[in-house]
Amino acid sequence: MSDVDILLTGTEAAALATKWRRIVTGDPAARVTLSAISKWRQRGHLAPTDLDAAGRPLYHSLDLARAERRTRSRALRLLGISDTTHGSRA
């Protein structure tokens, strides 16, 4: 299945955002946690698209990509890692 145009649980969203962040930064230690996904939601970077059968939020992968891009520079800066992708497309 493609990473594009799918709905993801919070756990799946964290795993996919981690995969993207590692690819973009080249840092195998880069990680997006489920807690980060929750913070992105609280801060308005990511909104759920739907709910699963258990009532948990589902996130659209394209919205996730936008949230990851918007939050990447700050997250890396807090870890002391330079974001060399500034200005590139994610």
CSV table of N, CA, C and O in Angstrom, one decimal:
chain,number,residue,atom,x,y,z
A,1,MET,N,0.8,-1.2,0.0
A,1,MET,CA,0.0,0.0,0.0
A,1,MET,C,0.9,1.2,0.0
A,1,MET,O,1.9,1.3,0.7
A,2,SER,N,0.5,2.2,-0.7
A,2,SER,CA,1.2,3.5,-0.8
A,2,SER,C,1.1,4.3,0.5
A,2,SER,O,0.1,4.2,1.2
A,3,ASP,N,2.1,5.2,0.8
A,3,ASP,CA,2.0,6.1,1.9
A,3,ASP,C,1.0,7.3,1.6
A,3,ASP,O,0.8,8.1,2.5
A,4,VAL,N,0.6,7.4,0.4
A,4,VAL,CA,-0.2,8.5,0.0
A,4,VAL,C,-1.7,8.2,0.0
A,4,VAL,O,-2.1,7.1,-0.4
A,5,ASP,N,-2.5,9.1,0.5
A,5,ASP,CA,-4.0,9.0,0.4
A,5,ASP,C,-4.5,7.8,1.2
A,5,ASP,O,-5.3,7.0,0.7
A,6,ILE,N,-4.1,7.6,2.4
A,6,ILE,CA,-4.7,6.6,3.3
A,6,ILE,C,-5.0,7.2,4.7
A,6,ILE,O,-4.5,8.3,5.0
A,7,LEU,N,-5.9,6.5,5.4
A,7,LEU,CA,-6.2,6.9,6.8
A,7,LEU,C,-5.4,6.1,7.8
A,7,LEU,O,-5.2,4.9,7.6
A,8,LEU,N,-4.9,6.8,8.8
A,8,LEU,CA,-4.0,6.1,9.7
A,8,LEU,C,-4.4,6.4,11.2
A,8,LEU,O,-4.9,7.4,11.5
A,9,THR,N,-4.2,5.4,12.0
A,9,THR,CA,-4.4,5.6,13.4
A,9,THR,C,-3.3,6.4,14.0
A,9,THR,O,-2.3,6.6,13.2
A,10,GLY,N,-3.3,6.8,15.2
A,10,GLY,CA,-2.2,7.6,15.8
A,10,GLY,C,-0.9,6.9,15.8
A,10,GLY,O,0.1,7.4,15.4
A,11,THR,N,-1.0,5.6,16.1
A,11,THR,CA,0.2,4.7,16.1
A,11,THR,C,0.8,4.6,14.7
A,11,THR,O,2.0,4.7,14.5
A,12,GLU,N,-0.1,4.4,13.8
A,12,GLU,CA,0.4,4.2,12.4
A,12,GLU,C,1.0,5.6,11.9
A,12,GLU,O,2.0,5.6,11.1
A,13,ALA,N,0.3,6.7,12.3
A,13,ALA,CA,0.8,8.0,11.8
A,13,ALA,C,2.2,8.3,12.4
A,13,ALA,O,3.0,8.8,11.7
A,14,ALA,N,2.4,7.9,13.7
A,14,ALA,CA,3.7,8.1,14.3
A,14,ALA,C,4.8,7.3,13.6
A,14,ALA,O,5.9,7.8,13.3
A,15,ALA,N,4.4,6.1,13.2
A,15,ALA,CA,5.4,5.2,12.5
A,15,ALA,C,5.7,5.8,11.1
A,15,ALA,O,6.9,5.8,10.7
A,16,LEU,N,4.7,6.2,10.4
A,16,LEU,CA,5.0,6.7,9.1
A,16,LEU,C,5.7,8.1,9.1
A,16,LEU,O,6.7,8.3,8.4
A,17,ALA,N,5.4,8.9,10.1
A,17,ALA,CA,6.1,10.2,10.2
A,17,ALA,C,7.5,10.0,10.6
A,17,ALA,O,8.4,10.7,10.1
A,18,THR,N,7.8,9.0,11.4
A,18,THR,CA,9.1,8.6,11.8
A,18,THR,C,9.9,8.1,10.5
A,18,THR,O,11.1,8.6,10.3
A,19,LYS,N,9.3,7.3,9.7
A,19,LYS,CA,9.9,6.9,8.5
A,19,LYS,C,10.3,8.1,7.6
A,19,LYS,O,11.4,8.2,7.1
A,20,TRP,N,9.4,9.0,7.4
A,20,TRP,CA,9.6,10.2,6.6
A,20,TRP,C,10.7,11.0,7.2
A,20,TRP,O,11.6,11.5,6.5
A,21,ARG,N,10.7,11.3,8.5
A,21,ARG,CA,11.7,12.1,9.1
A,21,ARG,C,13.1,11.5,9.0
A,21,ARG,O,14.0,12.2,8.8
A,22,ARG,N,13.2,10.2,9.1
A,22,ARG,CA,14.5,9.6,9.0
A,22,ARG,C,15.0,9.7,7.6
A,22,ARG,O,16.2,9.9,7.4
A,23,ILE,N,14.1,9.6,6.6
A,23,ILE,CA,14.5,9.7,5.2
A,23,ILE,C,15.0,11.1,4.9
A,23,ILE,O,16.1,11.3,4.3
A,24,VAL,N,14.2,12.1,5.3
A,24,VAL,CA,14.5,13.5,5.0
A,24,VAL,C,15.8,14.0,5.8
A,24,VAL,O,16.6,14.7,5.2
A,25,THR,N,15.9,13.6,7.0
A,25,THR,CA,17.0,14.1,7.8
A,25,THR,C,18.3,13.2,7.7
A,25,THR,O,19.4,13.7,8.0
A,26,GLY,N,18.1,12.0,7.3
A,26,GLY,CA,19.2,11.1,7.2
A,26,GLY,C,19.7,10.6,8.6
A,26,GLY,O,20.7,10.0,8.8
A,27,ASP,N,18.9,10.9,9.6
A,27,ASP,CA,19.2,10.5,11.0
A,27,ASP,C,18.4,9.3,11.4
A,27,ASP,O,17.2,9.4,11.6
A,28,PRO,N,19.0,8.1,11.6
A,28,PRO,CA,18.3,6.9,11.9
A,28,PRO,C,17.7,7.0,13.3
A,28,PRO,O,16.8,6.2,13.7
A,29,ALA,N,18.1,8.0,14.1
A,29,ALA,CA,17.6,8.2,15.5
A,29,ALA,C,16.3,9.1,15.5
A,29,ALA,O,15.7,9.2,16.5
A,30,ALA,N,16.1,9.8,14.4
A,30,ALA,CA,14.9,10.7,14.4
A,30,ALA,C,13.6,9.8,14.6
A,30,ALA,O,13.5,8.7,14.1
A,31,ARG,N,12.7,10.4,15.5
A,31,ARG,CA,11.5,9.6,15.8
A,31,ARG,C,10.4,10.5,16.1
A,31,ARG,O,10.6,11.6,16.7
A,32,VAL,N,9.2,10.1,15.6
A,32,VAL,CA,8.0,10.8,15.9
A,32,VAL,C,7.1,9.9,16.8
A,32,VAL,O,6.9,8.8,16.3
A,33,THR,N,6.8,10.3,18.0
A,33,THR,CA,6.1,9.4,18.9
A,33,THR,C,4.6,9.6,18.8
A,33,THR,O,4.1,10.7,18.2
A,34,LEU,N,3.8,8.7,19.4
A,34,LEU,CA,2.4,8.9,19.5
A,34,LEU,C,2.0,10.2,20.3
A,34,LEU,O,1.1,10.9,19.9
A,35,SER,N,2.8,10.4,21.3
A,35,SER,CA,2.7,11.7,22.0
A,35,SER,C,2.8,12.9,21.1
A,35,SER,O,2.1,13.9,21.3
A,36,ALA,N,3.8,12.9,20.2
A,36,ALA,CA,4.0,14.0,19.3
A,36,ALA,C,2.8,14.2,18.4
A,36,ALA,O,2.3,15.3,18.2
A,37,ILE,N,2.2,13.1,17.9
A,37,ILE,CA,1.0,13.1,17.1
A,37,ILE,C,-0.1,13.8,17.9
A,37,ILE,O,-0.8,14.7,17.4
A,38,SER,N,-0.3,13.5,19.2
A,38,SER,CA,-1.3,14.1,20.0
A,38,SER,C,-1.0,15.6,20.2
A,38,SER,O,-1.9,16.4,20.2
A,39,LYS,N,0.3,15.9,20.4
A,39,LYS,CA,0.6,17.4,20.5
A,39,LYS,C,0.3,18.1,19.2
A,39,LYS,O,-0.2,19.3,19.3
A,40,TRP,N,0.6,17.5,18.1
A,40,TRP,CA,0.3,18.1,16.8
A,40,TRP,C,-1.1,18.4,16.7
A,40,TRP,O,-1.6,19.5,16.2
A,41,ARG,N,-2.0,17.5,17.2
A,41,ARG,CA,-3.4,17.7,17.1
A,41,ARG,C,-3.8,18.8,18.1
A,41,ARG,O,-4.6,19.7,17.7
A,42,GLN,N,-3.3,18.8,19.3
A,42,GLN,CA,-3.6,19.9,20.3
A,42,GLN,C,-3.2,21.2,19.8
A,42,GLN,O,-3.9,22.2,20.0
A,43,ARG,N,-2.1,21.3,19.1
A,43,ARG,CA,-1.6,22.6,18.6
A,43,ARG,C,-2.1,23.0,17.2
A,43,ARG,O,-1.7,24.1,16.7
A,44,GLY,N,-3.0,22.2,16.7
A,44,GLY,CA,-3.6,22.6,15.4
A,44,GLY,C,-2.9,22.3,14.2
A,44,GLY,O,-3.2,22.7,13.1
A,45,HIS,N,-1.8,21.5,14.3
A,45,HIS,CA,-1.0,21.1,13.1
A,45,HIS,C,-1.7,19.9,12.4
A,45,HIS,O,-1.4,19.7,11.2
A,46,LEU,N,-2.5,19.1,13.1
A,46,LEU,CA,-3.1,17.9,12.5
A,46,LEU,C,-4.5,17.7,13.0
A,46,LEU,O,-4.7,17.7,14.3
A,47,ALA,N,-5.4,17.5,12.2
A,47,ALA,CA,-6.8,17.3,12.6
A,47,ALA,C,-7.2,15.9,12.1
A,47,ALA,O,-6.9,15.5,11.0
A,48,PRO,N,-8.0,15.2,12.9
A,48,PRO,CA,-8.4,13.9,12.5
A,48,PRO,C,-9.4,14.0,11.4
A,48,PRO,O,-10.2,15.0,11.3
A,49,THR,N,-9.4,13.1,10.5
A,49,THR,CA,-10.3,13.1,9.3
A,49,THR,C,-11.6,12.3,9.6
A,49,THR,O,-12.6,12.6,9.1
A,50,ASP,N,-11.4,11.3,10.5
A,50,ASP,CA,-12.5,10.3,10.8
A,50,ASP,C,-12.2,9.7,12.1
A,50,ASP,O,-11.2,9.9,12.7
A,51,LEU,N,-13.1,8.7,12.5
A,51,LEU,CA,-12.8,7.9,13.6
A,51,LEU,C,-12.9,6.4,13.2
A,51,LEU,O,-13.7,6.1,12.3
A,52,ASP,N,-12.1,5.6,13.9
A,52,ASP,CA,-12.2,4.2,13.6
A,52,ASP,C,-13.4,3.6,14.4
A,52,ASP,O,-14.1,4.3,15.1
A,53,ALA,N,-13.6,2.3,14.3
A,53,ALA,CA,-14.7,1.6,14.9
A,53,ALA,C,-14.7,1.7,16.5
A,53,ALA,O,-15.7,1.7,17.1
A,54,ALA,N,-13.5,1.9,17.0
A,54,ALA,CA,-13.4,2.1,18.5
A,54,ALA,C,-13.5,3.6,18.9
A,54,ALA,O,-13.3,3.9,20.1
A,55,GLY,N,-13.7,4.5,17.9
A,55,GLY,CA,-13.8,5.9,18.3
A,55,GLY,C,-12.5,6.6,18.3
A,55,GLY,O,-12.4,7.8,18.8
A,56,ARG,N,-11.4,6.0,17.9
A,56,ARG,CA,-10.1,6.6,17.9
A,56,ARG,C,-9.9,7.5,16.6
A,56,ARG,O,-10.4,7.1,15.6
A,57,PRO,N,-9.2,8.6,16.7
A,57,PRO,CA,-9.0,9.4,15.5
A,57,PRO,C,-8.2,8.7,14.4
A,57,PRO,O,-7.3,8.0,14.7
A,58,LEU,N,-8.6,9.0,13.2
A,58,LEU,CA,-7.9,8.6,12.0
A,58,LEU,C,-7.4,9.9,11.3
A,58,LEU,O,-8.1,10.8,11.2
A,59,TYR,N,-6.2,9.8,10.8
A,59,TYR,CA,-5.5,10.9,10.2
A,59,TYR,C,-5.2,10.6,8.7
A,59,TYR,O,-4.8,9.5,8.4
A,60,HIS,N,-5.5,11.6,7.9
A,60,HIS,CA,-5.2,11.4,6.4
A,60,HIS,C,-3.7,11.6,6.2
A,60,HIS,O,-3.1,12.5,6.8
A,61,SER,N,-3.1,10.7,5.4
A,61,SER,CA,-1.6,10.7,5.3
A,61,SER,C,-1.1,12.0,4.7
A,61,SER,O,0.0,12.4,5.1
A,62,LEU,N,-1.9,12.7,3.8
A,62,LEU,CA,-1.4,14.0,3.3
A,62,LEU,C,-1.4,15.0,4.4
A,62,LEU,O,-0.5,15.9,4.4
A,63,ASP,N,-2.4,15.0,5.3
A,63,ASP,CA,-2.4,15.9,6.4
A,63,ASP,C,-1.2,15.7,7.3
A,63,ASP,O,-0.6,16.6,7.9
A,64,LEU,N,-0.9,14.4,7.5
A,64,LEU,CA,0.2,14.0,8.3
A,64,LEU,C,1.5,14.5,7.7
A,64,LEU,O,2.4,15.1,8.5
A,65,ALA,N,1.7,14.4,6.4
A,65,ALA,CA,2.9,14.9,5.8
A,65,ALA,C,3.0,16.4,6.0
A,65,ALA,O,4.1,16.9,6.3
A,66,ARG,N,1.9,17.2,5.9
A,66,ARG,CA,2.0,18.6,6.1
A,66,ARG,C,2.4,18.9,7.6
A,66,ARG,O,3.2,19.8,7.8
A,67,ALA,N,1.8,18.2,8.5
A,67,ALA,CA,2.1,18.4,9.9
A,67,ALA,C,3.6,18.1,10.2
A,67,ALA,O,4.3,18.8,10.9
A,68,GLU,N,4.1,17.0,9.6
A,68,GLU,CA,5.5,16.6,9.8
A,68,GLU,C,6.4,17.7,9.3
A,68,GLU,O,7.3,18.1,10.0
A,69,ARG,N,6.1,18.2,8.2
A,69,ARG,CA,6.9,19.3,7.6
A,69,ARG,C,6.9,20.5,8.5
A,69,ARG,O,8.0,21.1,8.7
A,70,ARG,N,5.7,20.9,8.9
A,70,ARG,CA,5.6,22.1,9.7
A,70,ARG,C,6.3,22.0,11.1
A,70,ARG,O,6.8,23.0,11.6
A,71,THR,N,6.4,20.8,11.6
A,71,THR,CA,7.0,20.7,12.9
A,71,THR,C,8.5,20.2,12.9
A,71,THR,O,9.1,20.2,13.9
A,72,ARG,N,9.0,19.8,11.8
A,72,ARG,CA,10.3,19.2,11.7
A,72,ARG,C,11.4,20.1,12.2
A,72,ARG,O,12.2,19.7,13.0
A,73,SER,N,11.5,21.3,11.7
A,73,SER,CA,12.6,22.2,12.0
A,73,SER,C,12.7,22.5,13.5
A,73,SER,O,13.7,22.4,14.1
A,74,ARG,N,11.5,22.7,14.2
A,74,ARG,CA,11.5,23.0,15.6
A,74,ARG,C,12.0,21.7,16.4
A,74,ARG,O,12.8,21.8,17.3
A,75,ALA,N,11.4,20.6,16.0
A,75,ALA,CA,11.8,19.3,16.7
A,75,ALA,C,13.3,19.1,16.6
A,75,ALA,O,13.9,18.7,17.6
A,76,LEU,N,13.8,19.2,15.4
A,76,LEU,CA,15.3,18.9,15.3
A,76,LEU,C,16.1,20.0,16.0
A,76,LEU,O,17.1,19.7,16.6
A,77,ARG,N,15.7,21.2,16.0
A,77,ARG,CA,16.4,22.3,16.7
A,77,ARG,C,16.4,22.0,18.2
A,77,ARG,O,17.5,22.2,18.8
A,78,LEU,N,15.3,21.5,18.7
A,78,LEU,CA,15.3,21.2,20.2
A,78,LEU,C,16.3,20.1,20.5
A,78,LEU,O,16.8,20.0,21.6
A,79,LEU,N,16.5,19.2,19.5
A,79,LEU,CA,17.5,18.1,19.7
A,79,LEU,C,18.9,18.5,19.4
A,79,LEU,O,19.8,17.7,19.5
A,80,GLY,N,19.1,19.7,18.9
A,80,GLY,CA,20.4,20.1,18.5
A,80,GLY,C,20.9,19.6,17.1
A,80,GLY,O,22.1,19.6,16.9
A,81,ILE,N,19.9,19.3,16.3
A,81,ILE,CA,20.2,18.8,15.0
A,81,ILE,C,19.8,19.8,14.0
A,81,ILE,O,18.7,20.4,14.0
A,82,SER,N,20.7,20.1,13.0
A,82,SER,CA,20.4,21.1,12.0
A,82,SER,C,19.5,20.5,10.9
A,82,SER,O,19.7,19.4,10.5
A,83,ASP,N,18.4,21.2,10.6
A,83,ASP,CA,17.5,20.8,9.5
A,83,ASP,C,18.1,21.3,8.2
A,83,ASP,O,17.9,22.4,7.8
A,84,THR,N,18.7,20.4,7.5
A,84,THR,CA,19.3,20.8,6.2
A,84,THR,C,18.3,20.8,5.1
A,84,THR,O,18.7,21.1,3.9
A,85,THR,N,17.1,20.4,5.4
A,85,THR,CA,16.0,20.4,4.3
A,85,THR,C,15.2,21.6,4.2
A,85,THR,O,14.3,21.7,3.5
A,86,HIS,N,15.6,22.6,5.0
A,86,HIS,CA,14.8,23.9,5.0
A,86,HIS,C,14.7,24.4,3.6
A,86,HIS,O,15.6,24.6,2.9
A,87,GLY,N,13.4,24.7,3.2
A,87,GLY,CA,13.2,25.2,1.8
A,87,GLY,C,12.9,24.1,0.8
A,87,GLY,O,12.5,24.4,-0.3
A,88,SER,N,13.2,22.8,1.2
A,88,SER,CA,12.9,21.8,0.2
A,88,SER,C,11.5,21.3,0.4
A,88,SER,O,10.8,21.6,1.4
A,89,ARG,N,11.0,20.6,-0.6
A,89,ARG,CA,9.6,20.1,-0.5
A,89,ARG,C,9.6,18.8,0.2
A,89,ARG,O,10.4,17.9,0.0
A,90,ALA,N,8.6,18.6,1.0
A,90,ALA,CA,8.4,17.3,1.8
A,90,ALA,C,7.2,16.6,1.2
A,90,ALA,O,6.3,17.1,0.7
